[in-house]
Amino acid sequence: QVQLQQWGAGLLKPSETLSLTCAVYGGSFSGYYWSWVRQPPGKGLEWIGEINHRGVTNYIPSLKSRVTISLDTSKNQFSLSLSSVTAADTAVYFCARRNSGSYWGDSYYYMDAWGRGTTVTVSS
Amino acid sequence: SSELTQDPAVSVALGQTVRITCQGDSLRSYYASWYQQKPGQAPVLVIYGKNYRPSGIPDRFSGSNSGNTASLTITGAQAGDEADYYCKSRDGSRVVFGGGTKLTVL
């Protein structure tokens, strides 16, 4: 069964760059999209972006100018970089695997494996 | 619109049936998936596709889709089902989450 283990700095100052990494254990790295999702304190889930094993990325438009998701296929790892952070970027950040399937030609997508989350606080 | 709308809070008596709904235009094109999140924990997938449950999810959880609405039904709610529930869909190349529904089991 696939497991995702994530890590990264938990306390940042405004204008610094957030960097998180997620390692994939026990499953194939190819054939999926690998996602980052965040959750501000007391709020709902917000998708940040995703990358597949070929390096194709999708990002939420509101963060696109500051976000980079990259991967290291040799290590089965993918990473999130978010530049110029502010207090509004304070959140728990989750990595997740996006899986897909189809039913009578209709595609469906779902996140079937998640990391435990990393709390990132931005404060001066 | 890429938004998904959920009721902020729903309650159900222990052992009764509850339906949590999710509305959005993207649901006319994509199936929703549903996630359960308990305090301090990562989300857990409970329903995806037409009405599929991952291994380990009890069969009291079921899903349905009609037009622009997706529904998660819990038949015979248990105390351990008390949690936040999020729907998720796609809007082209983007992923969209609903705002979440806090389920209280009375």
Tab-separated table of C-alpha atoms in Angstrom:
chain	number	residue	atom	x	y	z
A	1	GLN	CA	0.000	0.000	0.000
A	2	VAL	CA	1.367	3.370	-0.974
A	3	GLN	CA	2.507	5.707	1.783
A	4	LEU	CA	3.390	9.379	1.512
A	5	GLN	CA	5.886	10.912	3.906
A	6	GLN	CA	6.334	14.659	3.876
A	7	TRP	CA	8.674	17.114	5.512
A	8	GLY	CA	9.844	20.699	5.389
A	9	ALA	CA	10.382	23.879	7.382
A	10	GLY	CA	7.477	24.772	9.631
A	11	LEU	CA	8.243	28.383	10.535
A	12	LEU	CA	8.941	31.066	7.960
A	13	LYS	CA	9.255	34.823	7.913
A	14	PRO	CA	7.321	36.946	5.439
A	15	SER	CA	8.937	37.066	1.977
A	16	GLU	CA	10.756	33.748	2.496
A	17	THR	CA	10.216	30.670	0.340
A	18	LEU	CA	8.253	27.672	1.571
A	19	SER	CA	9.793	24.333	0.617
A	20	LEU	CA	8.186	20.956	1.263
A	21	THR	CA	9.021	17.490	-0.024
A	22	CYS	CA	6.897	14.353	-0.213
A	23	ALA	CA	8.348	10.866	-0.642
A	24	VAL	CA	6.313	8.036	-2.130
A	25	TYR	CA	6.796	4.560	-0.692
A	26	GLY	CA	5.287	1.243	-1.664
A	27	GLY	CA	3.801	2.163	-5.016
A	28	SER	CA	4.568	3.216	-8.541
A	29	PHE	CA	5.466	6.824	-9.172
A	30	SER	CA	4.302	6.755	-12.757
A	31	GLY	CA	0.712	6.791	-13.947
A	32	TYR	CA	-0.489	9.275	-11.360
A	33	TYR	CA	-0.595	12.952	-10.624
A	34	TRP	CA	1.027	14.057	-7.355
A	35	SER	CA	-0.729	16.907	-5.603
A	36	TRP	CA	-0.356	19.522	-2.911
A	37	VAL	CA	-3.352	20.693	-0.879
A	38	ARG	CA	-3.405	23.186	1.981
A	39	GLN	CA	-5.774	24.031	4.802
A	40	PRO	CA	-5.591	27.370	6.623
A	41	PRO	CA	-6.431	27.242	10.332
A	42	GLY	CA	-10.141	26.598	10.819
A	43	LYS	CA	-10.851	26.623	7.084
A	44	GLY	CA	-11.428	24.187	4.259
A	45	LEU	CA	-9.167	22.405	1.816
A	46	GLU	CA	-7.530	24.309	-1.022
A	47	TRP	CA	-5.848	22.584	-3.940
A	48	ILE	CA	-2.499	24.141	-4.849
A	49	GLY	CA	-1.332	22.122	-7.813
A	50	GLU	CA	-0.132	18.799	-9.183
A	51	ILE	CA	2.552	17.134	-11.276
A	52	ASN	CA	2.731	13.828	-13.109
A	53	HIS	CA	5.724	11.558	-13.591
A	54	ARG	CA	6.544	13.291	-16.887
A	55	GLY	CA	6.705	16.680	-15.198
A	56	VAL	CA	3.413	18.023	-16.521
A	57	THR	CA	2.033	20.502	-13.978
A	58	ASN	CA	-1.274	22.180	-13.186
A	59	TYR	CA	-1.581	25.019	-10.682
A	60	ILE	CA	-4.358	27.004	-9.071
A	61	PRO	CA	-4.402	30.352	-10.918
A	62	SER	CA	-4.324	32.460	-7.744
A	63	LEU	CA	-0.928	31.015	-6.739
A	64	LYS	CA	0.550	30.248	-10.131
A	65	SER	CA	3.028	33.139	-10.084
A	66	ARG	CA	4.563	31.935	-6.794
A	67	VAL	CA	4.292	28.133	-6.974
A	68	THR	CA	6.576	25.508	-8.422
A	69	ILE	CA	5.978	21.789	-8.083
A	70	SER	CA	8.865	19.582	-9.140
A	71	LEU	CA	9.797	15.918	-8.944
A	72	ASP	CA	12.786	13.657	-8.533
A	73	THR	CA	11.840	10.361	-10.116
A	74	SER	CA	15.084	8.717	-9.007
A	75	LYS	CA	13.992	9.156	-5.395
A	76	ASN	CA	10.198	8.890	-5.905
A	77	GLN	CA	9.821	12.357	-4.422
A	78	PHE	CA	8.007	15.514	-5.390
A	79	SER	CA	8.334	18.980	-3.925
A	80	LEU	CA	6.456	22.218	-3.413
A	81	SER	CA	8.047	25.643	-3.513
A	82	LEU	CA	6.011	28.742	-2.687
A	83	SER	CA	7.848	32.038	-2.873
A	84	SER	CA	7.255	35.370	-1.130
A	85	VAL	CA	5.083	33.899	1.610
A	86	THR	CA	2.818	36.032	3.780
A	87	ALA	CA	0.681	35.304	6.823
A	88	ALA	CA	-2.086	34.260	4.437
A	89	ASP	CA	0.020	31.225	3.491
A	90	THR	CA	-0.092	29.907	7.050
A	91	ALA	CA	-1.725	26.499	6.760
A	92	VAL	CA	-1.352	22.763	7.070
A	93	TYR	CA	0.074	21.503	3.779
A	94	PHE	CA	-0.761	17.996	2.567
A	95	CYS	CA	0.710	15.974	-0.266
A	96	ALA	CA	-1.585	13.485	-1.996
A	97	ARG	CA	-1.773	11.034	-4.872
A	98	ARG	CA	-4.366	11.741	-7.537
A	99	ASN	CA	-5.710	8.593	-9.114
A	100	SER	CA	-8.133	8.248	-11.991
A	101	GLY	CA	-10.496	5.858	-13.698
A	102	SER	CA	-13.359	5.774	-16.152
A	103	TYR	CA	-16.918	4.516	-16.244
A	104	TRP	CA	-18.595	4.134	-19.626
A	105	GLY	CA	-16.266	6.747	-21.064
A	106	ASP	CA	-16.705	9.236	-18.205
A	107	SER	CA	-13.483	9.908	-16.349
A	108	TYR	CA	-13.259	10.339	-12.620
A	109	TYR	CA	-10.453	11.546	-10.387
A	110	TYR	CA	-9.774	11.066	-6.707
A	111	MET	CA	-7.054	11.487	-4.106
A	112	ASP	CA	-6.566	8.079	-2.565
A	113	ALA	CA	-3.393	8.545	-0.544
A	114	TRP	CA	-2.403	11.462	1.647
A	115	GLY	CA	0.564	12.558	3.687
A	116	ARG	CA	0.027	13.411	7.339
A	117	GLY	CA	0.382	17.124	6.758
A	118	THR	CA	2.981	19.733	7.649
A	119	THR	CA	2.036	22.820	9.619
A	120	VAL	CA	3.601	25.924	8.124
A	121	THR	CA	3.424	29.201	10.023
A	122	VAL	CA	4.458	32.503	8.509
A	123	SER	CA	5.256	35.086	11.137
A	124	SER	CA	7.725	37.898	11.629
B	1	SER	CA	-18.238	28.563	-12.371
B	2	SER	CA	-15.681	26.278	-10.735
B	3	GLU	CA	-17.157	26.552	-7.238
B	4	LEU	CA	-18.647	23.680	-5.275
B	5	THR	CA	-21.260	24.557	-2.663
B	6	GLN	CA	-21.894	22.528	0.485
B	7	ASP	CA	-24.065	23.179	3.524
B	8	PRO	CA	-21.726	24.298	6.333
B	9	ALA	CA	-23.256	22.014	8.949
B	10	VAL	CA	-25.585	19.036	9.134
B	11	SER	CA	-26.700	16.946	12.095
B	12	VAL	CA	-28.092	13.430	12.332
B	13	ALA	CA	-29.376	11.271	15.152
B	14	LEU	CA	-27.338	8.208	15.946
B	15	GLY	CA	-28.349	5.336	13.684
B	16	GLN	CA	-30.318	7.507	11.275
B	17	THR	CA	-29.584	8.362	7.658
B	18	VAL	CA	-28.048	11.618	6.509
B	19	ARG	CA	-27.369	13.062	3.069
B	20	ILE	CA	-24.652	15.636	2.450
B	21	THR	CA	-24.909	17.481	-0.839
B	22	CYS	CA	-22.503	19.292	-3.125
B	23	GLN	CA	-23.575	21.564	-5.978
B	24	GLY	CA	-21.598	22.981	-8.849
B	25	ASP	CA	-21.532	23.268	-12.609
B	26	SER	CA	-18.402	21.124	-12.874
B	27	LEU	CA	-20.405	18.173	-11.531
B	28	ARG	CA	-22.256	18.022	-14.835
B	29	SER	CA	-18.951	16.945	-16.417
B	30	TYR	CA	-17.008	15.222	-13.640
B	31	TYR	CA	-17.880	12.822	-10.858
B	32	ALA	CA	-17.318	14.105	-7.341
B	33	SER	CA	-15.145	12.380	-4.809
B	34	TRP	CA	-15.775	12.676	-1.084
B	35	TYR	CA	-13.336	12.995	1.818
B	36	GLN	CA	-13.811	12.610	5.549
B	37	GLN	CA	-11.561	14.672	7.804
B	38	LYS	CA	-11.400	14.398	11.564
B	39	PRO	CA	-9.681	17.056	13.704
B	40	GLY	CA	-5.920	17.042	13.382
B	41	GLN	CA	-5.913	14.362	10.694
B	42	ALA	CA	-5.424	14.168	6.967
B	43	PRO	CA	-8.495	13.731	4.773
B	44	VAL	CA	-9.581	10.180	3.972
B	45	LEU	CA	-11.229	9.211	0.694
B	46	VAL	CA	-14.658	7.650	1.301
B	47	ILE	CA	-16.413	7.743	-2.096
B	48	TYR	CA	-15.210	8.229	-5.667
B	49	GLY	CA	-16.424	7.778	-9.212
B	50	LYS	CA	-19.963	6.617	-9.841
B	51	ASN	CA	-20.248	5.153	-6.310
B	52	TYR	CA	-17.062	3.360	-5.338
B	53	ARG	CA	-15.715	2.861	-1.837
B	54	PRO	CA	-12.027	2.355	-1.092
B	55	SER	CA	-11.077	-0.735	0.821
B	56	GLY	CA	-11.857	-0.300	4.496
B	57	ILE	CA	-14.679	2.201	4.085
B	58	PRO	CA	-17.935	0.815	5.534
B	59	ASP	CA	-20.793	0.154	3.141
B	60	ARG	CA	-23.008	2.588	5.051
B	61	PHE	CA	-21.259	5.259	2.938
B	62	SER	CA	-22.653	5.703	-0.568
B	63	GLY	CA	-22.606	8.325	-3.275
B	64	SER	CA	-24.847	9.512	-6.078
B	65	ASN	CA	-24.773	12.086	-8.839
B	66	SER	CA	-27.565	13.942	-10.644
B	67	GLY	CA	-27.087	16.949	-12.858
B	68	ASN	CA	-25.096	19.543	-10.971
B	69	THR	CA	-25.479	17.829	-7.594
B	70	ALA	CA	-23.461	15.109	-5.921
B	71	SER	CA	-24.579	13.499	-2.685
B	72	LEU	CA	-22.913	11.506	0.041
B	73	THR	CA	-25.296	9.363	2.073
B	74	ILE	CA	-24.494	7.739	5.389
B	75	THR	CA	-27.027	5.059	6.253
B	76	GLY	CA	-27.086	4.348	9.971
B	77	ALA	CA	-24.706	7.057	11.126
B	78	GLN	CA	-22.285	6.137	13.889
B	79	ALA	CA	-20.618	8.351	16.456
B	80	GLY	CA	-17.306	7.829	14.657
B	81	ASP	CA	-18.746	9.380	11.507
B	82	GLU	CA	-18.731	12.807	13.136
B	83	ALA	CA	-16.283	14.756	11.000
B	84	ASP	CA	-15.920	17.330	8.248
B	85	TYR	CA	-16.815	16.097	4.778
B	86	TYR	CA	-15.493	17.638	1.581
B	87	CYS	CA	-16.525	17.051	-1.997
B	88	LYS	CA	-14.022	17.473	-4.784
B	89	SER	CA	-14.293	17.748	-8.538
B	90	ARG	CA	-12.426	19.181	-11.464
B	91	ASP	CA	-12.863	22.226	-13.640
B	92	GLY	CA	-10.749	21.488	-16.692
B	93	SER	CA	-7.180	21.187	-15.474
B	94	ARG	CA	-7.969	22.493	-11.992
B	95	VAL	CA	-9.109	20.682	-8.887
B	96	VAL	CA	-11.898	22.220	-6.839
B	97	PHE	CA	-12.975	21.418	-3.276
B	98	GLY	CA	-16.283	22.268	-1.706
B	99	GLY	CA	-16.264	24.382	1.425
B	100	GLY	CA	-16.927	21.370	3.628
B	101	THR	CA	-19.827	20.154	5.761
B	102	LYS	CA	-19.444	19.601	9.476
B	103	LEU	CA	-21.442	16.507	10.419
B	104	THR	CA	-22.630	16.220	13.998
B	105	VAL	CA	-23.994	12.891	15.221
B	106	LEU	CA	-26.476	13.477	18.043
